[in-house]
PDB file of C-alpha atoms in Angstrom:
ATOM      1  CA  SER A   1      11.247 -14.087  15.987  1.00  0.00           C
ATOM      2  CA  GLN A   2      13.316 -11.677  14.520  1.00  0.00           C
ATOM      3  CA  GLN A   3      16.959 -12.426  14.587  1.00  0.00           C
ATOM      4  CA  GLY A   4      18.288  -8.687  15.130  1.00  0.00           C
ATOM      5  CA  GLU A   5      17.326  -6.267  17.774  1.00  0.00           C
ATOM      6  CA  GLU A   6      18.135  -2.429  17.581  1.00  0.00           C
ATOM      7  CA  ASP A   7      18.612  -0.301  20.603  1.00  0.00           C
ATOM      8  CA  PRO A   8      17.300   2.408  21.011  1.00  0.00           C
ATOM      9  CA  GLN A   9      14.212   2.363  19.022  1.00  0.00           C
ATOM     10  CA  ALA A  10      14.097   6.248  18.585  1.00  0.00           C
ATOM     11  CA  LEU A  11      16.775   8.688  19.038  1.00  0.00           C
ATOM     12  CA  SER A  12      16.780  12.414  18.695  1.00  0.00           C
ATOM     13  CA  ILE A  13      20.045  14.437  18.701  1.00  0.00           C
ATOM     14  CA  GLN A  14      21.483  17.765  17.168  1.00  0.00           C
ATOM     15  CA  GLU A  15      23.476  18.516  14.021  1.00  0.00           C
ATOM     16  CA  GLY A  16      27.003  17.773  14.452  1.00  0.00           C
ATOM     17  CA  GLU A  17      26.567  15.303  17.310  1.00  0.00           C
ATOM     18  CA  ASN A  18      27.564  11.681  16.955  1.00  0.00           C
ATOM     19  CA  ALA A  19      24.662   8.952  16.804  1.00  0.00           C
ATOM     20  CA  THR A  20      25.209   5.723  18.045  1.00  0.00           C
ATOM     21  CA  MET A  21      22.823   2.685  17.260  1.00  0.00           C
ATOM     22  CA  ASN A  22      23.086  -0.917  18.677  1.00  0.00           C
ATOM     23  CA  CYS A  23      22.043  -4.236  17.484  1.00  0.00           C
ATOM     24  CA  SER A  24      21.996  -7.793  19.046  1.00  0.00           C
ATOM     25  CA  TYR A  25      21.332 -11.053  17.372  1.00  0.00           C
ATOM     26  CA  LYS A  26      20.901 -14.657  18.519  1.00  0.00           C
ATOM     27  CA  THR A  27      22.646 -17.008  16.251  1.00  0.00           C
ATOM     28  CA  SER A  28      25.770 -17.492  14.570  1.00  0.00           C
ATOM     29  CA  ILE A  29      26.010 -15.154  11.410  1.00  0.00           C
ATOM     30  CA  ASN A  30      28.085 -15.022   8.290  1.00  0.00           C
ATOM     31  CA  ASN A  31      27.891 -11.415   8.073  1.00  0.00           C
ATOM     32  CA  LEU A  32      25.749  -8.328   9.491  1.00  0.00           C
ATOM     33  CA  GLN A  33      24.699  -5.576   7.354  1.00  0.00           C
ATOM     34  CA  TRP A  34      23.288  -2.124   8.071  1.00  0.00           C
ATOM     35  CA  TYR A  35      20.815  -0.382   5.971  1.00  0.00           C
ATOM     36  CA  ARG A  36      19.069   3.177   5.852  1.00  0.00           C
ATOM     37  CA  GLN A  37      15.384   3.622   5.015  1.00  0.00           C
ATOM     38  CA  ASN A  38      14.127   7.253   4.417  1.00  0.00           C
ATOM     39  CA  SER A  39      10.376   7.790   5.024  1.00  0.00           C
ATOM     40  CA  GLY A  40       8.253   6.134   2.307  1.00  0.00           C
ATOM     41  CA  ARG A  41      11.242   4.841   0.395  1.00  0.00           C
ATOM     42  CA  GLY A  42      13.009   1.452  -0.045  1.00  0.00           C
ATOM     43  CA  LEU A  43      16.148   0.343   2.050  1.00  0.00           C
ATOM     44  CA  VAL A  44      19.536   1.436   0.923  1.00  0.00           C
ATOM     45  CA  HIS A  45      22.647  -0.536   1.967  1.00  0.00           C
ATOM     46  CA  LEU A  46      25.125   1.356   4.019  1.00  0.00           C
ATOM     47  CA  ILE A  47      27.827  -1.353   5.033  1.00  0.00           C
ATOM     48  CA  LEU A  48      28.804  -4.985   5.440  1.00  0.00           C
ATOM     49  CA  ILE A  49      30.758  -6.516   7.961  1.00  0.00           C
ATOM     50  CA  ARG A  50      31.962 -10.216   8.234  1.00  0.00           C
ATOM     51  CA  SER A  51      32.142 -12.352  11.172  1.00  0.00           C
ATOM     52  CA  ASN A  52      35.813 -12.280  10.958  1.00  0.00           C
ATOM     53  CA  GLU A  53      36.061  -8.591  10.989  1.00  0.00           C
ATOM     54  CA  ARG A  54      35.755  -6.559  14.330  1.00  0.00           C
ATOM     55  CA  GLU A  55      35.566  -2.813  12.662  1.00  0.00           C
ATOM     56  CA  LYS A  56      35.040  -1.288   9.331  1.00  0.00           C
ATOM     57  CA  HIS A  57      34.594   2.266   8.260  1.00  0.00           C
ATOM     58  CA  SER A  58      32.941   3.957   5.351  1.00  0.00           C
ATOM     59  CA  GLY A  59      32.733   7.771   5.288  1.00  0.00           C
ATOM     60  CA  ARG A  60      31.257   9.185   8.484  1.00  0.00           C
ATOM     61  CA  LEU A  61      30.370   5.621   9.217  1.00  0.00           C
ATOM     62  CA  ARG A  62      31.748   3.103  11.759  1.00  0.00           C
ATOM     63  CA  VAL A  63      30.478  -0.349  12.445  1.00  0.00           C
ATOM     64  CA  THR A  64      31.878  -2.573  14.916  1.00  0.00           C
ATOM     65  CA  LEU A  65      30.909  -6.283  15.525  1.00  0.00           C
ATOM     66  CA  ASP A  66      31.506  -8.286  18.750  1.00  0.00           C
ATOM     67  CA  THR A  67      30.912 -11.957  17.764  1.00  0.00           C
ATOM     68  CA  SER A  68      31.227 -13.293  21.522  1.00  0.00           C
ATOM     69  CA  LYS A  69      28.346 -10.928  22.577  1.00  0.00           C
ATOM     70  CA  LYS A  70      26.538 -11.194  19.436  1.00  0.00           C
ATOM     71  CA  SER A  71      26.265  -7.584  18.954  1.00  0.00           C
ATOM     72  CA  SER A  72      27.060  -4.602  16.675  1.00  0.00           C
ATOM     73  CA  SER A  73      27.055  -1.080  16.557  1.00  0.00           C
ATOM     74  CA  LEU A  74      26.626   1.727  14.108  1.00  0.00           C
ATOM     75  CA  LEU A  75      28.355   5.161  14.954  1.00  0.00           C
ATOM     76  CA  ILE A  76      27.499   8.248  12.601  1.00  0.00           C
ATOM     77  CA  THR A  77      29.778  11.003  13.302  1.00  0.00           C
ATOM     78  CA  ALA A  78      28.839  14.794  12.883  1.00  0.00           C
ATOM     79  CA  SER A  79      25.192  14.024  11.997  1.00  0.00           C
ATOM     80  CA  ARG A  80      23.447  16.076   9.522  1.00  0.00           C
ATOM     81  CA  ALA A  81      19.898  16.807   9.161  1.00  0.00           C
ATOM     82  CA  ALA A  82      19.907  14.660   5.783  1.00  0.00           C
ATOM     83  CA  ASP A  83      20.951  11.482   8.182  1.00  0.00           C
ATOM     84  CA  THR A  84      17.187  11.701   9.460  1.00  0.00           C
ATOM     85  CA  ALA A  85      16.103   7.996   8.550  1.00  0.00           C
ATOM     86  CA  SER A  86      15.147   4.776   9.864  1.00  0.00           C
ATOM     87  CA  TYR A  87      18.359   2.572  10.379  1.00  0.00           C
ATOM     88  CA  PHE A  88      18.144  -1.151  10.419  1.00  0.00           C
ATOM     89  CA  CYS A  89      20.653  -4.099  11.025  1.00  0.00           C
ATOM     90  CA  ALA A  90      20.391  -7.338   9.106  1.00  0.00           C
ATOM     91  CA  THR A  91      21.996 -10.622   9.907  1.00  0.00           C
ATOM     92  CA  ALA A  92      23.057 -13.479   7.314  1.00  0.00           C
ATOM     93  CA  PHE A  93      22.913 -16.801   8.985  1.00  0.00           C
ATOM     94  CA  SER A  94      25.916 -18.942   9.047  1.00  0.00           C
ATOM     95  CA  GLY A  95      23.789 -22.118   8.619  1.00  0.00           C
ATOM     96  CA  GLY A  96      23.781 -22.537   5.023  1.00  0.00           C
ATOM     97  CA  TYR A  97      20.757 -20.214   4.214  1.00  0.00           C
ATOM     98  CA  ASN A  98      20.882 -17.461   1.457  1.00  0.00           C
ATOM     99  CA  LYS A  99      18.651 -14.910   3.346  1.00  0.00           C
ATOM    100  CA  LEU A 100      19.054 -11.713   5.502  1.00  0.00           C
ATOM    101  CA  ILE A 101      16.840 -11.197   8.459  1.00  0.00           C
ATOM    102  CA  PHE A 102      16.257  -7.735   9.799  1.00  0.00           C
ATOM    103  CA  GLY A 103      15.739  -6.053  12.998  1.00  0.00           C
ATOM    104  CA  ALA A 104      13.031  -3.532  13.962  1.00  0.00           C
ATOM    105  CA  GLY A 105      15.264  -0.708  13.253  1.00  0.00           C
ATOM    106  CA  THR A 106      16.214   2.482  15.118  1.00  0.00           C
ATOM    107  CA  ARG A 107      14.280   5.956  14.061  1.00  0.00           C
ATOM    108  CA  LEU A 108      17.013   8.720  13.950  1.00  0.00           C
ATOM    109  CA  ALA A 109      15.936  12.233  13.982  1.00  0.00           C
ATOM    110  CA  VAL A 110      18.756  14.916  13.613  1.00  0.00           C
ATOM    111  CA  HIS A 111      17.628  18.428  14.260  1.00  0.00           C
ATOM    112  CA  PRO A 112      19.402  21.611  12.769  1.00  0.00           C
TER     113      PRO A 112
ATOM    114  CA  ASN B   1      19.768   1.717 -14.491  1.00  0.00           C
ATOM    115  CA  ALA B   2      16.120   0.948 -12.954  1.00  0.00           C
ATOM    116  CA  GLY B   3      17.470  -1.511 -10.352  1.00  0.00           C
ATOM    117  CA  VAL B   4      14.760  -3.356  -8.779  1.00  0.00           C
ATOM    118  CA  THR B   5      11.010  -2.316 -10.091  1.00  0.00           C
ATOM    119  CA  GLN B   6       7.832  -3.245  -8.231  1.00  0.00           C
ATOM    120  CA  THR B   7       4.207  -2.693  -9.572  1.00  0.00           C
ATOM    121  CA  PRO B   8       1.803  -1.635  -8.483  1.00  0.00           C
ATOM    122  CA  LYS B   9       2.866   1.045  -6.202  1.00  0.00           C
ATOM    123  CA  PHE B  10      -0.581   1.398  -4.535  1.00  0.00           C
ATOM    124  CA  GLN B  11      -3.461  -1.223  -4.284  1.00  0.00           C
ATOM    125  CA  VAL B  12      -6.445  -1.383  -2.312  1.00  0.00           C
ATOM    126  CA  LEU B  13      -8.377  -4.904  -2.021  1.00  0.00           C
ATOM    127  CA  LYS B  14     -11.435  -6.060  -0.317  1.00  0.00           C
ATOM    128  CA  THR B  15     -11.252  -9.260   2.002  1.00  0.00           C
ATOM    129  CA  GLY B  16     -11.228 -12.359  -0.227  1.00  0.00           C
ATOM    130  CA  GLN B  17      -9.734 -10.715  -3.329  1.00  0.00           C
ATOM    131  CA  SER B  18      -6.779 -11.982  -4.821  1.00  0.00           C
ATOM    132  CA  MET B  19      -3.786 -10.076  -6.586  1.00  0.00           C
ATOM    133  CA  THR B  20      -0.342 -10.387  -7.676  1.00  0.00           C
ATOM    134  CA  LEU B  21       2.759  -7.968  -6.714  1.00  0.00           C
ATOM    135  CA  GLN B  22       5.237  -8.017  -9.548  1.00  0.00           C
ATOM    136  CA  CYS B  23       9.057  -7.228  -9.190  1.00  0.00           C
ATOM    137  CA  ALA B  24      11.574  -7.222 -11.836  1.00  0.00           C
ATOM    138  CA  GLN B  25      15.424  -6.554 -11.597  1.00  0.00           C
ATOM    139  CA  ASP B  26      17.795  -5.567 -14.159  1.00  0.00           C
ATOM    140  CA  MET B  27      21.069  -6.267 -12.347  1.00  0.00           C
ATOM    141  CA  ASN B  28      21.247  -9.998 -13.364  1.00  0.00           C
ATOM    142  CA  HIS B  29      21.183 -11.187  -9.764  1.00  0.00           C
ATOM    143  CA  ASN B  30      20.561 -14.775  -9.040  1.00  0.00           C
ATOM    144  CA  SER B  31      18.715 -14.159  -5.440  1.00  0.00           C
ATOM    145  CA  MET B  32      15.503 -12.317  -5.119  1.00  0.00           C
ATOM    146  CA  TYR B  33      13.716 -11.659  -1.923  1.00  0.00           C
ATOM    147  CA  TRP B  34       9.990 -10.404  -0.747  1.00  0.00           C
ATOM    148  CA  TYR B  35       9.700  -8.684   2.377  1.00  0.00           C
ATOM    149  CA  ARG B  36       6.708  -7.168   4.183  1.00  0.00           C
ATOM    150  CA  GLN B  37       7.172  -4.017   6.461  1.00  0.00           C
ATOM    151  CA  ASP B  38       4.725  -3.535   9.318  1.00  0.00           C
ATOM    152  CA  PRO B  39       5.025  -0.383  11.642  1.00  0.00           C
ATOM    153  CA  GLY B  40       7.567  -0.754  14.570  1.00  0.00           C
ATOM    154  CA  MET B  41       8.433  -4.370  13.393  1.00  0.00           C
ATOM    155  CA  GLY B  42      11.229  -4.029  10.580  1.00  0.00           C
ATOM    156  CA  LEU B  43      11.115  -6.287   7.496  1.00  0.00           C
ATOM    157  CA  ARG B  44      10.107  -9.592   7.685  1.00  0.00           C
ATOM    158  CA  LEU B  45      11.016 -12.157   4.980  1.00  0.00           C
ATOM    159  CA  ILE B  46       8.008 -13.866   3.222  1.00  0.00           C
ATOM    160  CA  TYR B  47       9.696 -15.941   0.465  1.00  0.00           C
ATOM    161  CA  TYR B  48      12.975 -15.977  -1.402  1.00  0.00           C
ATOM    162  CA  SER B  49      14.506 -17.469  -4.544  1.00  0.00           C
ATOM    163  CA  ALA B  50      18.068 -18.241  -4.382  1.00  0.00           C
ATOM    164  CA  SER B  51      18.175 -19.061  -8.232  1.00  0.00           C
ATOM    165  CA  GLU B  52      15.765 -19.171 -11.161  1.00  0.00           C
ATOM    166  CA  GLY B  53      13.609 -22.073 -10.586  1.00  0.00           C
ATOM    167  CA  THR B  54      13.814 -22.474  -6.866  1.00  0.00           C
ATOM    168  CA  THR B  55      11.812 -20.706  -4.111  1.00  0.00           C
ATOM    169  CA  ASP B  56      12.024 -21.063  -0.334  1.00  0.00           C
ATOM    170  CA  LYS B  57       9.789 -19.975   2.673  1.00  0.00           C
ATOM    171  CA  GLY B  58      11.169 -17.178   4.810  1.00  0.00           C
ATOM    172  CA  GLU B  59       9.622 -16.098   8.409  1.00  0.00           C
ATOM    173  CA  VAL B  60       6.012 -15.303   7.300  1.00  0.00           C
ATOM    174  CA  PRO B  61       5.191 -17.397   4.459  1.00  0.00           C
ATOM    175  CA  ASN B  62       1.438 -18.321   5.156  1.00  0.00           C
ATOM    176  CA  GLY B  63      -1.088 -16.612   3.062  1.00  0.00           C
ATOM    177  CA  TYR B  64       1.336 -16.136   0.189  1.00  0.00           C
ATOM    178  CA  ASN B  65       2.504 -17.724  -2.909  1.00  0.00           C
ATOM    179  CA  VAL B  66       5.481 -16.891  -5.246  1.00  0.00           C
ATOM    180  CA  SER B  67       6.844 -17.595  -8.921  1.00  0.00           C
ATOM    181  CA  ARG B  68      10.295 -17.156  -9.914  1.00  0.00           C
ATOM    182  CA  LEU B  69       8.991 -16.519 -13.578  1.00  0.00           C
ATOM    183  CA  ASN B  70      12.775 -16.069 -14.991  1.00  0.00           C
ATOM    184  CA  LYS B  71      15.848 -14.699 -13.952  1.00  0.00           C
ATOM    185  CA  ARG B  72      14.544 -11.052 -13.701  1.00  0.00           C
ATOM    186  CA  GLU B  73      11.214 -11.476 -12.269  1.00  0.00           C
ATOM    187  CA  PHE B  74       9.942 -12.830  -9.060  1.00  0.00           C
ATOM    188  CA  SER B  75       6.049 -12.425  -8.166  1.00  0.00           C
ATOM    189  CA  LEU B  76       4.174 -12.594  -5.004  1.00  0.00           C
ATOM    190  CA  ARG B  77       0.486 -13.613  -4.978  1.00  0.00           C
ATOM    191  CA  LEU B  78      -2.119 -13.141  -2.445  1.00  0.00           C
ATOM    192  CA  GLU B  79      -4.711 -15.650  -3.300  1.00  0.00           C
ATOM    193  CA  SER B  80      -7.279 -14.643  -0.624  1.00  0.00           C
ATOM    194  CA  ALA B  81      -6.635 -11.128   0.985  1.00  0.00           C
ATOM    195  CA  ALA B  82      -7.312 -10.410   4.592  1.00  0.00           C
ATOM    196  CA  PRO B  83      -6.857  -7.269   6.629  1.00  0.00           C
ATOM    197  CA  SER B  84      -3.550  -8.630   8.569  1.00  0.00           C
ATOM    198  CA  GLN B  85      -1.887  -8.633   5.153  1.00  0.00           C
ATOM    199  CA  THR B  86      -2.238  -5.055   5.003  1.00  0.00           C
ATOM    200  CA  SER B  87       1.408  -3.853   4.829  1.00  0.00           C
ATOM    201  CA  VAL B  88       4.204  -2.393   2.821  1.00  0.00           C
ATOM    202  CA  TYR B  89       5.848  -4.904   0.424  1.00  0.00           C
ATOM    203  CA  PHE B  90       9.597  -4.832  -0.699  1.00  0.00           C
ATOM    204  CA  CYS B  91      11.273  -6.966  -3.245  1.00  0.00           C
ATOM    205  CA  ALA B  92      14.979  -7.045  -3.148  1.00  0.00           C
ATOM    206  CA  SER B  93      17.713  -8.795  -5.197  1.00  0.00           C
ATOM    207  CA  SER B  94      21.449  -9.522  -4.726  1.00  0.00           C
ATOM    208  CA  GLY B  95      24.153 -11.152  -6.559  1.00  0.00           C
ATOM    209  CA  PRO B  96      26.221 -14.282  -6.568  1.00  0.00           C
ATOM    210  CA  GLY B  97      25.983 -16.007  -3.102  1.00  0.00           C
ATOM    211  CA  GLY B  98      23.195 -13.636  -2.067  1.00  0.00           C
ATOM    212  CA  ALA B  99      23.276 -12.239   1.371  1.00  0.00           C
ATOM    213  CA  PHE B 100      26.471 -14.340   2.136  1.00  0.00           C
ATOM    214  CA  THR B 101      28.603 -12.268  -0.201  1.00  0.00           C
ATOM    215  CA  GLY B 102      26.850  -8.915  -0.721  1.00  0.00           C
ATOM    216  CA  GLU B 103      24.182  -6.329  -0.210  1.00  0.00           C
ATOM    217  CA  LEU B 104      20.318  -6.549  -1.182  1.00  0.00           C
ATOM    218  CA  PHE B 105      18.974  -4.109  -3.603  1.00  0.00           C
ATOM    219  CA  PHE B 106      15.459  -2.995  -2.815  1.00  0.00           C
ATOM    220  CA  GLY B 107      12.732  -1.699  -4.886  1.00  0.00           C
ATOM    221  CA  GLU B 108      10.760   1.302  -3.694  1.00  0.00           C
ATOM    222  CA  GLY B 109       7.995  -0.752  -2.049  1.00  0.00           C
ATOM    223  CA  SER B 110       4.161  -1.646  -2.769  1.00  0.00           C
ATOM    224  CA  ARG B 111       1.684  -0.184  -0.192  1.00  0.00           C
ATOM    225  CA  LEU B 112      -1.363  -2.930   0.080  1.00  0.00           C
ATOM    226  CA  THR B 113      -4.472  -2.224   2.091  1.00  0.00           C
ATOM    227  CA  VAL B 114      -7.046  -4.821   2.621  1.00  0.00           C
ATOM    228  CA  LEU B 115     -10.325  -3.567   3.710  1.00  0.00           C
TER     229      LEU B 115
END
């Protein structure tokens, strides 16, 4: 089964609103990463947060990590129509494996 | 820079046919990966290669074989295609330390339909 589970599966908001997506995972991690995928395209890396970090910012993105709850959240502030995409969390196991396991993603629609 | 290049972009096969998906990266990365993406299921790891000369199974390796031809190239082969292998396939690469130290860079995907 997949390591990460995103919530919600789909999110529809208006431009200017904030969008929050959540991710839960099952086992100990080295880091957690968030990716974005526009329709019909490859994935693009957004942000990486390590297991010893609690919060990270990049532009309008804010990521939090709670290792005690095995969960992370991605906040996009002041959303734009161009933010419409699918967002995936992915985890790198701390067990010595050099690989990234993805969740099923959240589909975000931002309406003008 | 081209980044990660996948060929072909589209392919239609009949059940039982074989084919190879090609992937090349020009970033001098050690690690390379093959994922498949099915509707509503996100990406699932098929195989990965931590360095030239090594390959390891991921979550869903059955029905696939891989070859790390050199540092740049990592191919995925379907020996006898099945309709369940209809999917979008993504190749990715990452620098030293792989997923432990940094991001993955993805190609644009190869859309495979098996009839």
